[in-house]
Structure formats: C-alpha cells, structure tokens
Short mmCIF file of C-alpha atoms in Angstrom, two decimals:
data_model
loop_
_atom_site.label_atom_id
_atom_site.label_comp_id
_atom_site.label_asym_id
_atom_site.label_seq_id
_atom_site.Cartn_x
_atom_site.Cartn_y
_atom_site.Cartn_z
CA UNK A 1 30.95 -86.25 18.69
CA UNK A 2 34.15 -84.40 18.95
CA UNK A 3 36.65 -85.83 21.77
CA UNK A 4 37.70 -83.35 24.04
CA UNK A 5 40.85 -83.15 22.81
CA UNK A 6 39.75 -82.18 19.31
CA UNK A 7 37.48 -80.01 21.09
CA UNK A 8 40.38 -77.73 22.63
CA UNK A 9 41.74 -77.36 19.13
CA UNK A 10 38.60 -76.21 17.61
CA UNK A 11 38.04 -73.46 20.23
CA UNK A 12 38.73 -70.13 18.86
CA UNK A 13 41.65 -68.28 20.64
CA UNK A 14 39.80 -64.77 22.51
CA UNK A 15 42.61 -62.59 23.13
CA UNK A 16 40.80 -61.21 26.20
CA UNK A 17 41.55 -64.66 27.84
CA UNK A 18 44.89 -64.85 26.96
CA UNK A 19 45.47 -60.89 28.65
CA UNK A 20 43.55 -62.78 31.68
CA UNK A 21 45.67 -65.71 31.50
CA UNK A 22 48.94 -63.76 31.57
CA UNK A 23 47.92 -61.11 34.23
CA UNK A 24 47.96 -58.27 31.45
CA UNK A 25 45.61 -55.08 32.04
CA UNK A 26 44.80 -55.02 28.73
CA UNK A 27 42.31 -57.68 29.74
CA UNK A 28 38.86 -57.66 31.71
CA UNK A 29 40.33 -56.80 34.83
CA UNK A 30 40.88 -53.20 33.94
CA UNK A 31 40.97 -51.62 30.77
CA UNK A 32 38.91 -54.06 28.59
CA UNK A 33 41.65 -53.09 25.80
CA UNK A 34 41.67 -56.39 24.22
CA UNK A 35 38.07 -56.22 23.14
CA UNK A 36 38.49 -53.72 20.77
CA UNK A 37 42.01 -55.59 19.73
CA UNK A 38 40.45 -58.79 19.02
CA UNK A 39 37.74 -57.41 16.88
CA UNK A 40 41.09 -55.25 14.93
CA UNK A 41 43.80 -57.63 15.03
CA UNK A 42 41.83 -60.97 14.83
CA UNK A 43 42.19 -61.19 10.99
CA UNK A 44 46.16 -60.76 11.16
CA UNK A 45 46.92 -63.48 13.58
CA UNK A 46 47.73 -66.28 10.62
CA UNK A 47 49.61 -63.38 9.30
CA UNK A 48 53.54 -63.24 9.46
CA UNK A 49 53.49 -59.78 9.95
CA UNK A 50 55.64 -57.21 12.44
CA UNK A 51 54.20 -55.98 15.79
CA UNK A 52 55.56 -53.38 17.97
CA UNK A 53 54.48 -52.39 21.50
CA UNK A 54 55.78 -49.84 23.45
CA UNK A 55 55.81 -49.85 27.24
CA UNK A 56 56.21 -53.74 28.29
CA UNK A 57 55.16 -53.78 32.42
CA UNK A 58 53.75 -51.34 34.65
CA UNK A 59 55.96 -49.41 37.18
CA UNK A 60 58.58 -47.37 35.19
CA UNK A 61 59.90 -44.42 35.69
CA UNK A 62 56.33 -42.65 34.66
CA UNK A 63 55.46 -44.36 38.24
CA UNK A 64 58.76 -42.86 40.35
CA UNK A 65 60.64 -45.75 39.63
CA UNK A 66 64.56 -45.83 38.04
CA UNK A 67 64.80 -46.89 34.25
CA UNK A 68 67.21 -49.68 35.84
CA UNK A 69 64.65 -51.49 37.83
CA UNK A 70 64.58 -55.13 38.20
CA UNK A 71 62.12 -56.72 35.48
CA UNK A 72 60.66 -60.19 35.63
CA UNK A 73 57.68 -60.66 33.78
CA UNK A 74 56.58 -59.55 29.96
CA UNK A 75 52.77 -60.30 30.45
CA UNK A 76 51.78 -58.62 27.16
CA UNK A 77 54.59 -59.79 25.05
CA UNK A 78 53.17 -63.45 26.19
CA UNK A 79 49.77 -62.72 25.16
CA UNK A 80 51.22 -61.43 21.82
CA UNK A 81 53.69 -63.95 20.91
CA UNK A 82 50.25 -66.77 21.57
CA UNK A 83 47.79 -64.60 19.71
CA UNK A 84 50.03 -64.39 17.01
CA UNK A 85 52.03 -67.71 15.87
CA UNK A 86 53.60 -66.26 12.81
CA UNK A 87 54.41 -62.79 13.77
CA UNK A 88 57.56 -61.41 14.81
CA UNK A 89 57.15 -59.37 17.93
CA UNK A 90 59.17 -55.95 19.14
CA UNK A 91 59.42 -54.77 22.08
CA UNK A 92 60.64 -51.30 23.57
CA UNK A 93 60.95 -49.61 26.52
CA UNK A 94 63.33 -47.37 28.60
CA UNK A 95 64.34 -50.57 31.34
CA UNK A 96 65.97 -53.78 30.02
CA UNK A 97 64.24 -56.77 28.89
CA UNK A 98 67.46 -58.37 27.30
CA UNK A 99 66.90 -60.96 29.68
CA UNK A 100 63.48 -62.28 27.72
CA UNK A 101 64.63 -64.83 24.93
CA UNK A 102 62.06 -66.30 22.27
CA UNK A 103 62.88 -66.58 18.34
CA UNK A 104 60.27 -64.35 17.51
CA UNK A 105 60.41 -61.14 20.10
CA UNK A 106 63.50 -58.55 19.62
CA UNK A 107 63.84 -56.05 22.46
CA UNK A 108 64.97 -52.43 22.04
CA UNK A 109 65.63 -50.41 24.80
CA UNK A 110 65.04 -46.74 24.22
CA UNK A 111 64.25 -43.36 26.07
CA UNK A 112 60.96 -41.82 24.89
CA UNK A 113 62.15 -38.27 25.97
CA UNK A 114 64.85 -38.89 22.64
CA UNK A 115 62.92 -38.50 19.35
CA UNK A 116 66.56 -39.33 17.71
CA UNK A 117 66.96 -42.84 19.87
CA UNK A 118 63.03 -43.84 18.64
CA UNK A 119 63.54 -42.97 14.56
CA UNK A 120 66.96 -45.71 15.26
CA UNK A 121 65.06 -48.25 17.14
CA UNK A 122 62.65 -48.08 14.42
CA UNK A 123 65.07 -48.19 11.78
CA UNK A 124 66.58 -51.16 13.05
CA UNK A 125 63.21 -53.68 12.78
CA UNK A 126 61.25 -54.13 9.94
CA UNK A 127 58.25 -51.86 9.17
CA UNK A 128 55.37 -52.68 11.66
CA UNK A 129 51.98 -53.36 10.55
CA UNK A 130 50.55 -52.91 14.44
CA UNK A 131 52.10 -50.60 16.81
CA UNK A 132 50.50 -49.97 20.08
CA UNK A 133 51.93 -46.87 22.36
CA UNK A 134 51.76 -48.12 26.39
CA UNK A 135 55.02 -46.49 27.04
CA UNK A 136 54.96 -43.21 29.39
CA UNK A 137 52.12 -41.73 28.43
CA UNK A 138 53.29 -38.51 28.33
CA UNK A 139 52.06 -36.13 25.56
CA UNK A 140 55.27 -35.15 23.87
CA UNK A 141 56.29 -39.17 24.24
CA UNK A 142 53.41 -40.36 22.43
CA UNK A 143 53.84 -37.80 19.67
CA UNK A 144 57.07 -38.13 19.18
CA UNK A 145 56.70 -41.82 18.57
CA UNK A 146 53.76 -41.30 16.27
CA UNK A 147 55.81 -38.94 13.82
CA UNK A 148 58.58 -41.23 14.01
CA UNK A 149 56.72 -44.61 13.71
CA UNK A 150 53.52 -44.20 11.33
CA UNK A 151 54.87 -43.14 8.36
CA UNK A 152 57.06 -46.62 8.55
CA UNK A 153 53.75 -48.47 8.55
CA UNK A 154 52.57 -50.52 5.50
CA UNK A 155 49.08 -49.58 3.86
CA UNK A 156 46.67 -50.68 6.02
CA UNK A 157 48.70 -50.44 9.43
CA UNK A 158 47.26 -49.92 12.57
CA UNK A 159 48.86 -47.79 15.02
CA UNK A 160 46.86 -47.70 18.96
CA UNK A 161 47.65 -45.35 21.67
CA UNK A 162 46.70 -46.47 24.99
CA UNK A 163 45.42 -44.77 28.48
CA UNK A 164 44.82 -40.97 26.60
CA UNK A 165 43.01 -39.76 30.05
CA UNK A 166 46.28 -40.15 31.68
CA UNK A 167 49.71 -38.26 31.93
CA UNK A 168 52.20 -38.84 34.27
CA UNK A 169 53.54 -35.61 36.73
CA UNK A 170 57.44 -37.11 36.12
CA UNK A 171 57.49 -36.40 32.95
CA UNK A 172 54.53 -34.47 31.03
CA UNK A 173 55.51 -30.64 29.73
CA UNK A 174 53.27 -27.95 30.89
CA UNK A 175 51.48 -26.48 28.00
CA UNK A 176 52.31 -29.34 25.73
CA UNK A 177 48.82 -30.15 24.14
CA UNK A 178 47.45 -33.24 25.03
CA UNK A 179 47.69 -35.81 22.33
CA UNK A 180 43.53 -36.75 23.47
CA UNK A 181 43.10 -33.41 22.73
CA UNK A 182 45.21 -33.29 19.10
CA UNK A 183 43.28 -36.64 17.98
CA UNK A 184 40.14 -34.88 18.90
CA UNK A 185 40.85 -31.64 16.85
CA UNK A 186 41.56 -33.77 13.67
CA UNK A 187 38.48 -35.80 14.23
CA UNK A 188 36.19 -32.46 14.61
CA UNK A 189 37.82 -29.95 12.02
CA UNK A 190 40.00 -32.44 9.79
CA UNK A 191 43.29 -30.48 11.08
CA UNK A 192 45.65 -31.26 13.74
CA UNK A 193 46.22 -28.12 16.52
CA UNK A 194 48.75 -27.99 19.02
CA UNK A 195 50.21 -25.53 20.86
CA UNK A 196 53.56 -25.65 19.16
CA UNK A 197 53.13 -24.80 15.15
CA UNK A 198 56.21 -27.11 14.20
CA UNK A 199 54.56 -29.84 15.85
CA UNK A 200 51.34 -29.26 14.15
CA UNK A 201 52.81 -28.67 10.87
CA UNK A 202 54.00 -32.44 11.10
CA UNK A 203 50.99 -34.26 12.04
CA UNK A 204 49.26 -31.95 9.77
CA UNK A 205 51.55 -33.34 6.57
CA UNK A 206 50.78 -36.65 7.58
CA UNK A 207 46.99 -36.27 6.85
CA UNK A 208 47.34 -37.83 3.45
CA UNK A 209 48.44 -40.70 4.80
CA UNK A 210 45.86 -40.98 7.39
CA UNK A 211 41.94 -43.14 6.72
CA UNK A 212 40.62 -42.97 9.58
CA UNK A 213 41.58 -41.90 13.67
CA UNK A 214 38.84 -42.80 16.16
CA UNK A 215 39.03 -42.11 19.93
CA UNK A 216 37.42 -44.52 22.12
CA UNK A 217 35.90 -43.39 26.21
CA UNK A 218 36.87 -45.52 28.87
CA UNK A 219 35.57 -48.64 28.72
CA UNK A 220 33.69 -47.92 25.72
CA UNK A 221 30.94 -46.09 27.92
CA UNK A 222 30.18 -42.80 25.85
CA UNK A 223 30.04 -40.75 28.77
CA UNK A 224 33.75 -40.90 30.00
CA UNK A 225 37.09 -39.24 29.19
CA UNK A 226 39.20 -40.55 25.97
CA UNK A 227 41.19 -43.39 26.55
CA UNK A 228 42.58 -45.49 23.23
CA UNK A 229 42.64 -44.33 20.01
CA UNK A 230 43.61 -46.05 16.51
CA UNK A 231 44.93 -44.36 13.41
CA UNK A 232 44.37 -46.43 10.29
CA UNK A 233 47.13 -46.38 7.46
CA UNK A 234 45.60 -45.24 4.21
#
C-alpha cells in the first residue's frame, strides 16, 4: 500500500483544480475553460515549450478602469507556470505586471488597439506553441492579435480565443464584424467574411495554414451563444 505521501505524487495534476486553487475563472466557478484545456494542453505539460496568454486579471480598461491600475495578483499565470514545469510562460497586457518575478514568466506590456506594438511584443519571445486571447475582447483586438500571432506558431500550435459572446462598449468599433461571427463563416463556407475586404483578405491567406477552427457554446451546452474557439496549426 502506497503511503500517503507517495500517494500525493502519484495523483495526476487536473488543471481545473489548479484554476480553483488560484481563484482563476477559467475554472469551475465560471467559465469551465480549463476542461476543454486539460483535455488540449495535457500532453504538452512535460514539454519545454512557449506559452502566451493575453489578458492576465479581470478589471482593465475593457471594465472602465485606467491601463495604470494597481495589480496584485496573476491567478492564471500561477496556474500556468504549475501545470507546466518546463515551459516558459509570456504574459501581456495593457497594465504592468513588471512587478511579478519567476525564471520562467516574461511580461510584455502592450496596447491591443496597436497592431504595430503586438507584431514587436511578439517578435521579442520565442515562437509560441499555445496562445490564448483573454485580453479586451474586442473584435478588432482579437483579430489583430490573431494575424499578428498565428503565423509565428510552430506546426501543430494551438491558438484559443476566450469569452466570443462578449465585447466590451469602451472599446469595440461599430460595424467591425464580430470575430464569433468570422470563425463561424470559415467553419460554414471554408472562407473568412468581414465587413472590411483588407481584413478578410488576411485571414483568408492564412487558410493554408489553418487544420482545423472549432467554436465551442457556453459551457459546452449546444444551445448557447459562442464562447471559445481554437485554431489548430497545420
């Protein structure tokens, strides 16, 4: 019989108790995100590989609140750096996490609303082989970073946006085409529409790279609006 000790160290790690454990809403108590991320990212996590999230605490300025605000906490970036012993974590978002200091997490602070400032944050980590998008949330954000980031990723990458039902009044454009609603016109018709043709001729030349984009309802019930959706690297 196993001591309990030895026990502990044989229990698998679930990343939903981890998101629970560090007060992330990734976890059980809201979204239910990180049962859909353990079942993805499970077979990476001996893996010394690059992960990027975007968007590290609730509150910013998609919420009314100044890009300068006081931060104290990094409740993702916690759960990461445990799930994932080997990997080298990023972090970026428009307020200043300087402060947090661990050998494997970089910050980079960056405004979404700058397509230029994103391609130099990028270009300043090594390629990521996860990215997940729970910056602002607004349309022309989360495009922006997918042009900029997914053709960095490796063969195989997996790049999540989060919370697709929801765009914030501070900063979404009027008539910008919601990015639920470009993911869905790929998955139905195999081509990327949006209401500005430059736009759509972009995502549109990344199809060759793309293997497979799937748009998941809230809480996984089949009834409700898009909320996460993952675009595989071919």
């Amino acid at each position: 019989m196993l001591d309990e000790g030895t026990a502990k160290k044989k229990t698998p790690i679930n990343l939903t108790d981890l998101a629970d454990r560090f007060g992330s809403d990734k976890g059980s108590t809201k979204h239910r995100y990180t049962e859909l991320y353990h079942l993805l990212f499970h077979p990476y996590r001996g893996r010394k590989i690059n992960f990027l999230e975007m968007g590290l605490l609730i509150g910013g300025p998609e919420q009314g609140n100044d890009a300068d605000r006081e931060t104290t906490d990094l409740p993702s970036i916690r759960m990461w750096l445990e799930y994932f012993p080997k990997a080298h974590i990023h972090g970026l978002d428009v307020s200043d996490f300087s402060w947090f200091d661990h050998d494997r997490f970089t910050f980079h602070r960056c405004d979404m609303d700058d397509r230029a400032a994103i391609a130099k944050s990028v270009a300043a980590m090594d390629a990521p082989d996860i990215v997940i998008d729970d910056a602002s949330h607004a349309s022309h954000h989360q495009q922006n970073a997918f042009l900029e980031i997914f053709p960095k990723l490796p063969s195989g990458g997996l790049y999540v946006i989060e919370d697709l039902r929801w765009q914030p009044d501070t900063y979404e454009v009027p008539g910008v085409t919601k990015t639920a609603a470009l993911l869905r016109s790929y998955i139905d018709t195999r081509e990327f529409q949006h209401s500005d043709p430059a736009v759509a001729a972009e995502f549109n030349a990344l199809i060759p790279e793309i293997s497979a984009c799937i748009v998941h309802p809230v809480k996984y019930q089949k009834k409700r609006r898009d909320q996460v959706a993952v675009i595989h690297k071919r």
